[in-house]
Amino acid sequence: MANQDGGENFRKAKEAWEKGRERYAAKLKPGTNLSGIPIKTVYTKEDVEDLDLDTMPGVYPFTRGLYADGYALTPWMQQMVFGFGTCEETRTKMETLVEQGMEGYFGHKVFNVVYDIPAMYGIDADHPEAEGNVGQCGVHLSTPDDYDELIRGWELETTNFSLITGENCLPGLAHIVAAAERRGKTPDALRGNSMNWYPRTAVQDIPSWEPEHGYALMADLIKYCTRYIPPWNTTNIFMYGISEAGATPVQELAYGLAWGKSVIDAGKEAGLEPDAFVGRLGFQVGVQSNFFEEIAKLRALRKMWAKITRDAGCTKSKCLHARVHIHTSGNVLVAQQPLNNTARITMQIMAAVLGGVQSIHSCSYDETIGIPTELSHRTALRSQQIMMWESGIKDVADPLAGSYYVEWLTDQIEQEAWKLFNELEERGGYMKGLKDGWVKQSIDNSAYMRKKAIKNGELPVVGVNRYVTAEKEEHQPFRVDYEVEKKAIERLRAFRNKRNAQEVETSLGQLGEACAKLKAGEGELMPTLIDAARKGVTNGEMMDVMREAFGWVVME
């Protein structure tokens, strides 16, 4: 039976609470979260009385989640990042992860394959700048043979290939399309996603295209996939990179949403209807260590994206969805007492699940030391699986809904993020913020302030400025055998010797012409890249032509 005297009872309870804390209240130091939002010690119904909480999961604006019953139909995807050596070593890792129970929706296979640094920039194994880096921080994929091995034996219609390709995004997609064709499949048989994150130069000091050319390449991939691979997720809005660069959660949210809006604008300028492509955009979001702040950020993200997409002209429900892949934060992991990182990672997984995300990569505790070992990688996967099957937190959609604190914090983070978002839009939008360095400077300032707070002890980090131990802990990192570089070079040269050199030469000429047309605002590039992949042109050879056409700069 409802309490008819709720108002009076609350007044009395609040008076008793105030009286009970009179003797020490003045000594309390007000707290703040990572975004600088002041936090009280107690929240009540007074803090949410002006908020509209009459909503449900699966209903606009999706604050409580995209689906009516949360994870009841299927849990989130366990989408672990992996890749090292040549495709042979990475194939073994793929098969091992499948045996260990890593899976996507409804038991489908899901592979989150990271390229090594040379492959990310479109440099083949025998290039001088690749020396010492082949297969070291990812898998080296370059030739059609490599891509044939990557997809060999997997049922394409039920296997998700996420290609972490860096600037090599379009050639990478071209190669996997050509590999599918060699198996007798049309492109629409493929499932997976391209990073397509050319606007990431604000958060990573990397060589890349000039922003306007990067956006043209990004839009070209979206156009091709919208027409020929409708199930393919075309663009990863790289909020994780914003977070790792040192942004606060509010900055990550605001700048990530501005990035997303800029992608929608680019697609519309390329002639696409929003309902035709926006549903295949997704977010890769970082989760740091302030537990409730991260949950509130994820809830606010869905609400804000729903408004942005509707304002952009989307009418289909799936186009209003902010589909989120979580990468637990590597930025907050520390090399000191590395096993403690398992607690941080577990907390981040829990925040992601309570925040209602669609897929999760959980870091390994030793990532600050080197490539994860087999044990640490399996432990990171098991952390997700324990959360999934033992904790009970997936059984209820948005279980923190109605919490005075969580609802208030969701609203506060949304308000602060809109302020930054609108400021950036008034300055000309995300692409202009890339060009003039405003976004990067803002994030760099936050990164500096956080490092300063850790150094002076204001921001506690266990093992770094709290509970520091004198002894040096020994941890043997995983090492990739440098012989893989020799093997990759030998395979590359053997492949070049067996292909038709004249066809390759002709194809490279056609690719140069297609690049020139796209740069002039005409034509499409992806069909020519796919034809080049069919003819045996390598990733590096494609990228050489593209760099020559579009320019290659280091953003400062």
Coordinates of C-alpha atoms in Angstrom, one line a residue:
M1 CA 0.0 0.0 0.0
A2 CA 1.3 3.4 -0.9
N3 CA 2.5 5.7 1.8
Q4 CA 0.0 8.6 1.9
D5 CA 2.2 10.7 4.1
G6 CA 5.3 10.4 1.9
G7 CA 6.0 14.1 1.8
E8 CA 5.8 14.6 5.5
N9 CA 7.8 11.4 6.2
F10 CA 10.5 12.6 3.9
R11 CA 10.7 16.0 5.6
K12 CA 11.1 14.3 9.0
A13 CA 13.7 11.9 7.7
K14 CA 15.7 14.8 6.1
E15 CA 15.6 16.8 9.4
A16 CA 16.8 13.8 11.3
W17 CA 19.6 13.2 8.7
E18 CA 20.7 16.9 9.0
K19 CA 20.7 16.7 12.7
G20 CA 22.8 13.5 12.7
R21 CA 25.6 15.0 10.7
E22 CA 25.7 18.5 12.3
R23 CA 28.9 17.8 14.2
Y24 CA 31.0 16.9 11.2
A25 CA 29.2 18.3 8.1
A26 CA 31.5 21.3 7.9
K27 CA 34.6 19.1 7.7
L28 CA 33.4 17.2 4.6
K29 CA 35.3 18.0 1.5
P30 CA 33.0 18.2 -1.6
G31 CA 33.9 15.5 -4.1
T32 CA 34.1 15.8 -7.9
N33 CA 34.2 13.2 -10.6
L34 CA 36.6 12.9 -13.5
S35 CA 34.6 15.5 -15.5
G36 CA 34.8 18.0 -12.7
I37 CA 31.1 17.7 -11.8
P38 CA 30.6 18.4 -8.0
I39 CA 29.3 15.4 -6.2
K40 CA 27.3 15.4 -3.0
T41 CA 27.4 12.6 -0.4
V42 CA 23.6 11.9 -0.5
Y43 CA 20.9 12.2 -3.2
T44 CA 17.2 12.2 -2.7
K45 CA 14.0 12.6 -4.7
E46 CA 14.5 16.3 -4.6
D47 CA 17.4 15.9 -7.0
V48 CA 15.3 14.3 -9.7
E49 CA 12.0 16.0 -9.3
D50 CA 12.4 18.1 -12.4
L51 CA 13.6 15.1 -14.6
D52 CA 11.3 13.2 -16.9
L53 CA 11.8 9.6 -15.8
D54 CA 8.7 8.2 -17.5
T55 CA 10.5 6.1 -20.0
M56 CA 11.1 2.4 -20.7
P57 CA 14.0 0.4 -22.3
G58 CA 13.7 0.1 -26.1
V59 CA 11.7 3.3 -26.3
Y60 CA 12.8 6.8 -27.5
P61 CA 15.1 8.4 -26.3
F62 CA 16.6 5.0 -25.3
T63 CA 18.2 6.3 -22.1
R64 CA 17.3 2.9 -20.5
G65 CA 18.7 0.8 -23.4
L66 CA 18.1 0.0 -27.0
Y67 CA 16.0 -3.2 -26.4
A68 CA 12.9 -3.7 -24.4
D69 CA 14.3 -6.5 -22.2
G70 CA 18.0 -5.7 -22.2
Y71 CA 20.1 -8.8 -22.4
A72 CA 17.3 -11.3 -21.9
L73 CA 17.2 -12.4 -25.5
T74 CA 20.9 -12.6 -26.0
P75 CA 23.9 -11.3 -23.9
W76 CA 26.4 -8.8 -25.2
M77 CA 29.1 -9.8 -27.7
Q78 CA 32.5 -10.8 -26.2
Q79 CA 34.6 -9.0 -28.8
M80 CA 38.2 -9.4 -27.7
V81 CA 40.9 -7.6 -29.7
F82 CA 43.7 -9.9 -30.9
G83 CA 46.2 -10.4 -33.6
F84 CA 50.0 -10.9 -33.9
G85 CA 52.5 -12.4 -36.3
T86 CA 51.4 -13.5 -39.7
C87 CA 47.9 -14.7 -40.5
E88 CA 49.0 -18.2 -39.6
E89 CA 49.6 -17.3 -35.9
T90 CA 46.5 -15.2 -35.8
R91 CA 44.4 -18.0 -37.3
T92 CA 45.5 -20.2 -34.4
K93 CA 44.5 -17.5 -31.9
M94 CA 41.0 -17.2 -33.6
E95 CA 40.5 -20.9 -33.2
T96 CA 41.7 -20.9 -29.6
L97 CA 39.3 -18.1 -28.7
V98 CA 36.4 -19.9 -30.2
E99 CA 37.3 -23.0 -28.1
Q100 CA 37.4 -20.7 -25.1
G101 CA 33.8 -19.6 -25.7
M102 CA 34.2 -16.2 -27.2
E103 CA 31.0 -15.5 -29.1
G104 CA 28.7 -12.8 -30.4
Y105 CA 24.9 -12.6 -30.6
F106 CA 23.1 -16.0 -30.6
G107 CA 26.4 -17.9 -30.5
H108 CA 27.8 -16.4 -33.7
K109 CA 31.6 -16.1 -34.1
V110 CA 33.1 -12.6 -33.7
F111 CA 36.7 -11.7 -34.5
N112 CA 38.1 -8.3 -33.6
V113 CA 41.4 -8.4 -35.6
V114 CA 44.0 -5.7 -35.1
Y115 CA 46.6 -5.1 -37.8
D116 CA 50.2 -4.5 -37.0
I117 CA 51.6 -0.9 -37.3
P118 CA 53.0 -1.4 -40.9
A119 CA 49.7 -2.8 -42.2
M120 CA 47.7 -0.1 -40.5
Y121 CA 49.6 2.5 -42.5
G122 CA 49.6 0.4 -45.7
I123 CA 53.3 -0.6 -45.6
D124 CA 54.2 -4.0 -46.9
A125 CA 56.5 -6.3 -44.9
D126 CA 59.6 -5.6 -47.1
H127 CA 59.4 -1.8 -46.8
P128 CA 62.4 -0.4 -44.9
E129 CA 60.1 1.4 -42.4
A130 CA 58.4 -1.9 -41.5
E131 CA 61.6 -3.4 -40.1
G132 CA 61.3 -4.5 -36.6
N133 CA 57.5 -4.0 -36.4
V134 CA 56.0 -6.7 -38.6
G135 CA 53.6 -8.8 -36.6
Q136 CA 54.6 -7.2 -33.3
C137 CA 51.4 -5.3 -32.2
G138 CA 49.0 -6.9 -34.5
V139 CA 48.7 -9.3 -37.5
H140 CA 50.4 -8.5 -40.7
L141 CA 47.8 -8.7 -43.5
S142 CA 49.0 -7.5 -47.0
T143 CA 48.3 -9.9 -49.8
P144 CA 45.1 -11.7 -51.1
D145 CA 46.6 -14.9 -49.8
D146 CA 46.6 -13.4 -46.2
Y147 CA 42.9 -12.5 -46.5
D148 CA 42.0 -15.9 -47.9
E149 CA 43.6 -17.5 -44.8
L150 CA 41.8 -15.0 -42.5
I151 CA 38.3 -16.1 -43.6
R152 CA 39.1 -19.7 -44.5
G153 CA 36.5 -22.1 -43.2
W154 CA 34.4 -19.6 -41.4
E155 CA 30.7 -19.4 -42.3
L156 CA 30.6 -15.8 -43.6
E157 CA 26.9 -15.2 -43.0
T158 CA 27.3 -15.9 -39.3
T159 CA 30.8 -14.7 -38.6
N160 CA 31.6 -11.1 -37.7
F161 CA 35.0 -9.7 -38.9
S162 CA 35.9 -6.4 -37.3
L163 CA 39.0 -5.1 -39.1
I164 CA 41.1 -2.7 -37.0
T165 CA 42.9 -1.4 -40.1
G166 CA 43.9 2.1 -39.2
E167 CA 44.5 4.3 -42.3
N168 CA 44.5 1.2 -44.4
C169 CA 40.7 1.0 -44.1
L170 CA 39.5 1.0 -47.7
P171 CA 42.1 -1.4 -49.0
G172 CA 41.4 -3.7 -46.1
L173 CA 37.7 -3.9 -47.0
A174 CA 38.5 -4.3 -50.7
H175 CA 40.7 -7.3 -49.9
I176 CA 38.1 -9.1 -47.7
V177 CA 35.4 -8.5 -50.4
A178 CA 37.7 -10.0 -53.0
A179 CA 38.5 -12.9 -50.7
A180 CA 34.8 -13.6 -50.2
E181 CA 34.3 -13.6 -54.0
R182 CA 37.0 -16.2 -54.4
R183 CA 34.9 -18.4 -52.1
G184 CA 32.0 -17.9 -54.4
K185 CA 30.2 -15.4 -52.2
T186 CA 28.8 -12.0 -53.1
P187 CA 29.8 -9.0 -50.9
D188 CA 26.5 -9.0 -49.0
A189 CA 27.5 -12.3 -47.4
L190 CA 30.0 -10.5 -45.3
R191 CA 29.3 -9.5 -41.7
G192 CA 31.6 -7.2 -39.7
N193 CA 32.7 -3.7 -39.5
S194 CA 35.3 -1.2 -40.8
M195 CA 36.8 1.3 -38.4
N196 CA 36.7 4.1 -41.0
W197 CA 38.0 6.4 -38.3
Y198 CA 39.9 8.9 -40.4
P199 CA 38.8 11.8 -38.2
R200 CA 40.9 10.4 -35.3
T201 CA 43.9 12.7 -35.9
A202 CA 42.7 15.0 -33.1
V203 CA 43.4 12.3 -30.5
Q204 CA 46.4 10.4 -32.0
D205 CA 49.6 12.0 -33.3
I206 CA 49.7 9.9 -36.5
P207 CA 50.3 10.4 -40.2
S208 CA 47.0 10.5 -42.1
W209 CA 45.1 12.2 -44.8
E210 CA 44.2 15.9 -44.8
P211 CA 40.8 16.0 -43.0
E212 CA 38.7 16.9 -46.1
H213 CA 40.3 14.0 -48.0
G214 CA 39.8 11.6 -45.0
Y215 CA 36.1 12.5 -45.0
A216 CA 35.8 11.9 -48.7
L217 CA 37.4 8.4 -48.3
M218 CA 35.1 7.7 -45.3
A219 CA 32.0 8.7 -47.3
D220 CA 33.2 6.5 -50.2
L221 CA 33.3 3.4 -48.0
I222 CA 29.9 4.2 -46.6
K223 CA 28.4 4.6 -50.0
Y224 CA 29.8 1.3 -51.3
C225 CA 28.7 -0.7 -48.2
T226 CA 25.2 0.9 -48.2
R227 CA 24.7 -0.3 -51.7
Y228 CA 26.5 -3.7 -51.8
I229 CA 27.0 -4.9 -48.1
P230 CA 24.0 -3.7 -46.2
P231 CA 24.8 -5.8 -43.1
W232 CA 28.3 -4.3 -42.8
N233 CA 28.9 -1.8 -40.1
T234 CA 30.6 1.0 -41.9
T235 CA 32.0 3.4 -39.4
N236 CA 33.4 3.2 -35.9
I237 CA 33.1 6.5 -34.0
F238 CA 36.3 6.3 -32.0
M239 CA 35.3 7.8 -28.7
Y240 CA 37.8 5.3 -27.0
G241 CA 40.6 7.2 -28.7
I242 CA 39.3 10.5 -27.3
S243 CA 39.2 8.9 -23.8
E244 CA 42.7 7.4 -24.1
A245 CA 44.1 10.7 -25.2
G246 CA 43.2 12.1 -21.8
A247 CA 39.7 13.5 -22.3
T248 CA 37.2 13.7 -19.4
P249 CA 34.1 11.5 -19.8
V250 CA 32.1 14.6 -20.7
Q251 CA 34.6 15.6 -23.3
E252 CA 34.6 12.1 -24.7
L253 CA 30.8 12.2 -25.0
A254 CA 30.6 15.7 -26.5
Y255 CA 33.4 15.3 -29.0
G256 CA 32.4 11.8 -29.9
L257 CA 28.9 12.9 -30.7
A258 CA 30.2 15.8 -32.7
W259 CA 32.4 13.3 -34.6
G260 CA 29.3 11.2 -35.2
K261 CA 27.3 14.2 -36.5
S262 CA 30.1 15.0 -38.9
V263 CA 29.9 11.5 -40.3
I264 CA 26.1 11.9 -40.9
D265 CA 26.8 15.3 -42.5
A266 CA 29.4 13.7 -44.8
G267 CA 27.1 10.9 -45.8
K268 CA 24.3 13.4 -46.6
E269 CA 26.6 15.5 -48.7
A270 CA 27.6 12.4 -50.6
G271 CA 23.9 12.0 -51.6
L272 CA 22.8 9.3 -49.1
E273 CA 19.5 9.4 -47.2
P274 CA 20.1 9.2 -43.4
D275 CA 17.8 6.2 -43.0
A276 CA 19.9 4.4 -45.6
F277 CA 23.2 4.5 -43.7
V278 CA 23.0 5.9 -40.2
G279 CA 21.9 2.6 -38.7
R280 CA 25.2 1.1 -39.6
L281 CA 27.3 3.7 -37.7
G282 CA 28.5 2.5 -34.3
F283 CA 30.5 3.8 -31.3
Q284 CA 33.6 2.5 -29.7
V285 CA 33.6 3.9 -26.2
G286 CA 36.1 3.8 -23.4
V287 CA 35.2 3.0 -19.8
Q288 CA 37.4 4.4 -17.1
S289 CA 37.4 3.9 -13.4
N290 CA 34.8 6.3 -12.0
F291 CA 32.1 3.6 -11.9
F292 CA 28.8 5.6 -11.8
E293 CA 30.1 8.4 -14.1
E294 CA 30.7 5.8 -16.8
I295 CA 27.3 4.3 -16.4
A296 CA 25.7 7.7 -16.6
K297 CA 27.8 8.6 -19.6
L298 CA 26.5 5.6 -21.5
R299 CA 22.9 6.3 -20.7
A300 CA 23.3 10.0 -21.8
L301 CA 25.0 8.9 -25.0
R302 CA 22.0 6.9 -26.1
K303 CA 19.7 9.8 -25.3
M304 CA 21.8 12.4 -27.0
W305 CA 22.4 10.4 -30.2
A306 CA 18.7 9.7 -30.5
K307 CA 18.1 13.4 -30.7
I308 CA 21.0 14.1 -33.0
T309 CA 19.9 11.4 -35.5
R310 CA 16.3 12.4 -35.4
D311 CA 17.2 16.0 -36.0
A312 CA 19.3 14.8 -39.0
G313 CA 16.3 13.3 -40.6
C314 CA 16.3 9.7 -39.4
T315 CA 12.9 8.1 -38.9
K316 CA 13.8 4.4 -38.6
S317 CA 14.2 3.2 -35.0
K318 CA 17.5 1.4 -35.7
C319 CA 18.9 4.7 -37.0
L320 CA 18.2 6.4 -33.7
H321 CA 20.2 3.7 -31.8
A322 CA 23.6 4.4 -30.4
R323 CA 25.1 0.9 -30.8
V324 CA 28.1 0.8 -28.4
H325 CA 31.2 -1.4 -28.3
I326 CA 33.2 -1.0 -25.1
H327 CA 36.9 -1.1 -24.9
T328 CA 37.8 -1.1 -21.2
S329 CA 40.3 1.6 -20.6
G330 CA 44.0 0.9 -21.2
N331 CA 44.8 4.4 -20.0
V332 CA 44.0 3.7 -16.4
L333 CA 46.0 0.4 -16.2
V334 CA 49.4 0.7 -14.6
A335 CA 52.6 -1.3 -14.7
Q336 CA 53.1 -1.1 -10.9
Q337 CA 51.5 -4.2 -9.2
P338 CA 49.9 -5.2 -12.6
L339 CA 47.7 -8.0 -11.2
N340 CA 45.7 -5.2 -9.5
N341 CA 44.5 -4.2 -13.0
T342 CA 42.2 -7.2 -12.9
A343 CA 40.1 -5.4 -10.3
R344 CA 40.0 -2.3 -12.5
I345 CA 39.0 -4.3 -15.6
T346 CA 36.3 -6.1 -13.8
M347 CA 34.8 -2.9 -12.5
Q348 CA 34.9 -1.4 -16.0
I349 CA 33.1 -4.5 -17.4
M350 CA 30.4 -4.2 -14.8
A351 CA 29.9 -0.5 -15.6
A352 CA 29.6 -1.4 -19.3
V353 CA 27.0 -4.0 -18.6
L354 CA 25.0 -1.8 -16.3
G355 CA 25.3 0.9 -18.9
G356 CA 23.6 -1.4 -21.4
V357 CA 26.2 -1.8 -24.2
Q358 CA 26.2 -4.2 -27.1
S359 CA 29.7 -5.6 -27.1
I360 CA 32.8 -5.5 -24.9
H361 CA 36.6 -6.0 -25.2
S362 CA 38.2 -6.4 -21.8
C363 CA 41.8 -5.4 -21.5
S364 CA 44.4 -7.8 -20.1
Y365 CA 46.1 -6.9 -16.8
D366 CA 49.6 -6.9 -18.4
E367 CA 48.9 -4.6 -21.4
T368 CA 51.0 -1.8 -19.9
I369 CA 54.0 -4.2 -20.1
G370 CA 53.6 -5.8 -23.5
I371 CA 51.3 -7.9 -25.7
P372 CA 49.0 -10.0 -23.4
T373 CA 50.1 -13.5 -22.6
E374 CA 47.9 -16.4 -23.3
L375 CA 47.0 -16.6 -19.6
S376 CA 46.2 -12.9 -19.2
H377 CA 44.1 -12.8 -22.4
R378 CA 42.1 -15.8 -21.4
T379 CA 41.6 -14.3 -17.9
A380 CA 40.3 -11.0 -19.5
L381 CA 37.8 -13.1 -21.5
R382 CA 36.8 -15.2 -18.5
S383 CA 36.1 -11.9 -16.5
Q384 CA 33.4 -11.1 -19.0
Q385 CA 32.0 -14.7 -18.9
I386 CA 31.9 -14.7 -15.2
M387 CA 30.1 -11.4 -15.2
M388 CA 27.7 -12.8 -17.9
W389 CA 26.8 -16.1 -16.2
E390 CA 27.4 -15.7 -12.5
S391 CA 26.7 -12.2 -11.4
G392 CA 23.0 -11.8 -12.3
I393 CA 23.4 -8.2 -13.5
K394 CA 22.4 -9.0 -17.1
D395 CA 19.0 -10.4 -16.0
V396 CA 17.3 -7.0 -15.6
A397 CA 17.3 -4.1 -18.2
D398 CA 18.8 -0.9 -16.8
P399 CA 18.7 -2.1 -13.2
L400 CA 20.0 1.3 -11.9
A401 CA 17.1 3.2 -13.3
G402 CA 15.3 5.3 -10.7
S403 CA 18.5 5.7 -8.6
Y404 CA 18.4 9.3 -7.4
Y405 CA 22.2 9.5 -8.0
V406 CA 22.4 7.8 -11.4
E407 CA 19.4 9.7 -12.8
W408 CA 20.8 13.0 -11.5
L409 CA 24.2 12.2 -12.8
T410 CA 23.0 11.1 -16.2
D411 CA 21.2 14.5 -16.5
Q412 CA 24.2 16.4 -15.4
I413 CA 26.6 14.7 -17.8
E414 CA 24.1 15.2 -20.6
Q415 CA 23.8 19.0 -19.8
E416 CA 27.6 19.4 -19.7
A417 CA 28.2 17.4 -22.8
W418 CA 25.6 19.5 -24.8
K419 CA 27.4 22.7 -23.7
L420 CA 30.7 21.4 -25.2
F421 CA 29.0 19.9 -28.3
N422 CA 27.2 23.1 -29.1
E423 CA 30.4 25.1 -28.6
L424 CA 32.2 22.9 -31.1
E425 CA 29.3 23.2 -33.6
E426 CA 29.3 27.0 -33.3
R427 CA 33.0 26.9 -34.1
G428 CA 32.2 25.1 -37.3
G429 CA 31.9 21.5 -36.3
Y430 CA 34.2 18.6 -35.7
M431 CA 36.1 18.6 -39.0
K432 CA 37.0 22.3 -38.5
G433 CA 38.0 21.4 -34.9
L434 CA 40.4 18.9 -36.4
K435 CA 41.9 21.4 -38.8
D436 CA 42.5 24.2 -36.4
G437 CA 43.6 21.9 -33.5
W438 CA 40.9 23.1 -31.1
V439 CA 39.7 19.6 -30.2
K440 CA 43.2 18.3 -29.7
Q441 CA 44.3 21.2 -27.5
S442 CA 41.2 20.8 -25.3
I443 CA 41.9 17.1 -24.8
D444 CA 45.6 17.7 -24.2
N445 CA 44.8 20.3 -21.5
S446 CA 42.6 17.7 -19.7
A447 CA 45.3 15.0 -20.1
Y448 CA 47.9 17.4 -18.5
M449 CA 45.6 18.2 -15.6
R450 CA 44.9 14.6 -14.9
K451 CA 48.6 13.7 -14.9
K452 CA 49.3 16.6 -12.6
A453 CA 46.5 15.4 -10.2
I454 CA 48.0 11.9 -10.1
K455 CA 51.5 13.2 -9.6
N456 CA 50.5 15.4 -6.6
G457 CA 48.3 12.7 -5.2
E458 CA 44.9 14.5 -5.7
L459 CA 43.7 11.6 -7.9
P460 CA 44.5 8.4 -6.1
V461 CA 45.9 5.5 -8.1
V462 CA 46.6 2.3 -6.1
G463 CA 50.2 1.2 -6.6
V464 CA 51.3 4.5 -8.1
N465 CA 50.6 7.2 -5.4
R466 CA 48.7 5.0 -2.9
Y467 CA 50.0 1.7 -1.3
V468 CA 53.2 1.8 -3.2
T469 CA 55.6 -1.1 -2.7
A470 CA 59.3 -0.9 -2.7
E471 CA 60.0 -4.3 -4.3
K472 CA 60.1 -4.5 -8.1
E473 CA 57.7 -7.0 -9.5
E474 CA 58.8 -9.3 -12.3
H475 CA 56.4 -10.1 -15.1
Q476 CA 57.5 -11.9 -18.2
P477 CA 55.6 -10.3 -21.2
F478 CA 54.6 -12.2 -24.3
R479 CA 57.2 -11.9 -27.1
V480 CA 56.6 -12.2 -30.8
D481 CA 59.4 -14.1 -32.5
Y482 CA 61.1 -11.7 -34.9
E483 CA 61.4 -14.6 -37.3
V484 CA 57.8 -13.8 -38.3
E485 CA 59.1 -10.8 -40.2
K486 CA 61.4 -13.0 -42.3
K487 CA 58.5 -15.3 -43.0
A488 CA 56.2 -12.4 -43.9
I489 CA 58.8 -11.0 -46.4
E490 CA 59.4 -14.4 -48.0
R491 CA 55.6 -15.0 -48.4
L492 CA 55.2 -11.5 -49.9
R493 CA 57.9 -11.9 -52.4
A494 CA 56.7 -15.4 -53.4
F495 CA 53.2 -13.9 -53.9
R496 CA 54.5 -11.1 -56.1
N497 CA 56.4 -13.7 -58.3
K498 CA 53.3 -15.7 -59.0
R499 CA 50.9 -12.9 -59.9
N500 CA 50.4 -11.2 -63.3
A501 CA 52.7 -8.2 -63.3
Q502 CA 51.0 -6.6 -66.3
E503 CA 47.6 -6.8 -64.7
V504 CA 49.0 -5.3 -61.5
E505 CA 50.6 -2.4 -63.4
T506 CA 47.4 -1.7 -65.3
S507 CA 45.3 -1.9 -62.1
L508 CA 47.6 0.6 -60.3
G509 CA 47.2 3.1 -63.1
Q510 CA 43.4 2.7 -62.9
L511 CA 43.6 3.2 -59.2
G512 CA 45.5 6.5 -59.6
E513 CA 42.8 7.7 -62.0
A514 CA 40.0 6.8 -59.6
C515 CA 41.8 8.6 -56.8
A516 CA 42.2 11.7 -58.9
K517 CA 38.5 11.7 -59.7
L518 CA 37.4 11.2 -56.1
K519 CA 39.7 14.1 -55.0
A520 CA 37.9 16.2 -57.6
G521 CA 34.6 15.2 -56.1
E522 CA 33.7 12.7 -58.8
G523 CA 33.3 9.0 -59.1
E524 CA 33.8 6.2 -56.5
L525 CA 37.0 4.6 -55.3
M526 CA 35.9 1.3 -53.6
P527 CA 35.0 -0.6 -56.9
T528 CA 38.5 0.2 -58.3
L529 CA 40.2 -0.9 -55.0
I530 CA 38.2 -4.2 -55.1
D531 CA 39.3 -4.8 -58.7
A532 CA 42.9 -4.1 -57.7
A533 CA 42.6 -6.7 -54.9
R534 CA 41.3 -9.2 -57.4
K535 CA 44.4 -8.6 -59.5
G536 CA 46.8 -9.2 -56.6
V537 CA 47.7 -5.6 -55.7
T538 CA 48.9 -5.5 -52.1
N539 CA 47.7 -3.2 -49.3
G540 CA 51.0 -1.3 -49.5
E541 CA 50.8 -0.8 -53.2
M542 CA 47.3 0.5 -53.0
M543 CA 48.2 2.9 -50.2
D544 CA 51.2 4.2 -52.1
V545 CA 48.9 5.3 -54.9
M546 CA 46.4 6.8 -52.4
R547 CA 49.1 8.7 -50.5
E548 CA 50.4 10.1 -53.7
A549 CA 46.9 11.3 -54.7
F550 CA 45.5 12.6 -51.4
G551 CA 48.6 13.7 -49.6
W552 CA 49.9 12.5 -46.2
V553 CA 50.4 14.7 -43.2
V554 CA 51.1 14.6 -39.5
M555 CA 48.4 16.6 -37.7
E556 CA 49.9 18.9 -34.9

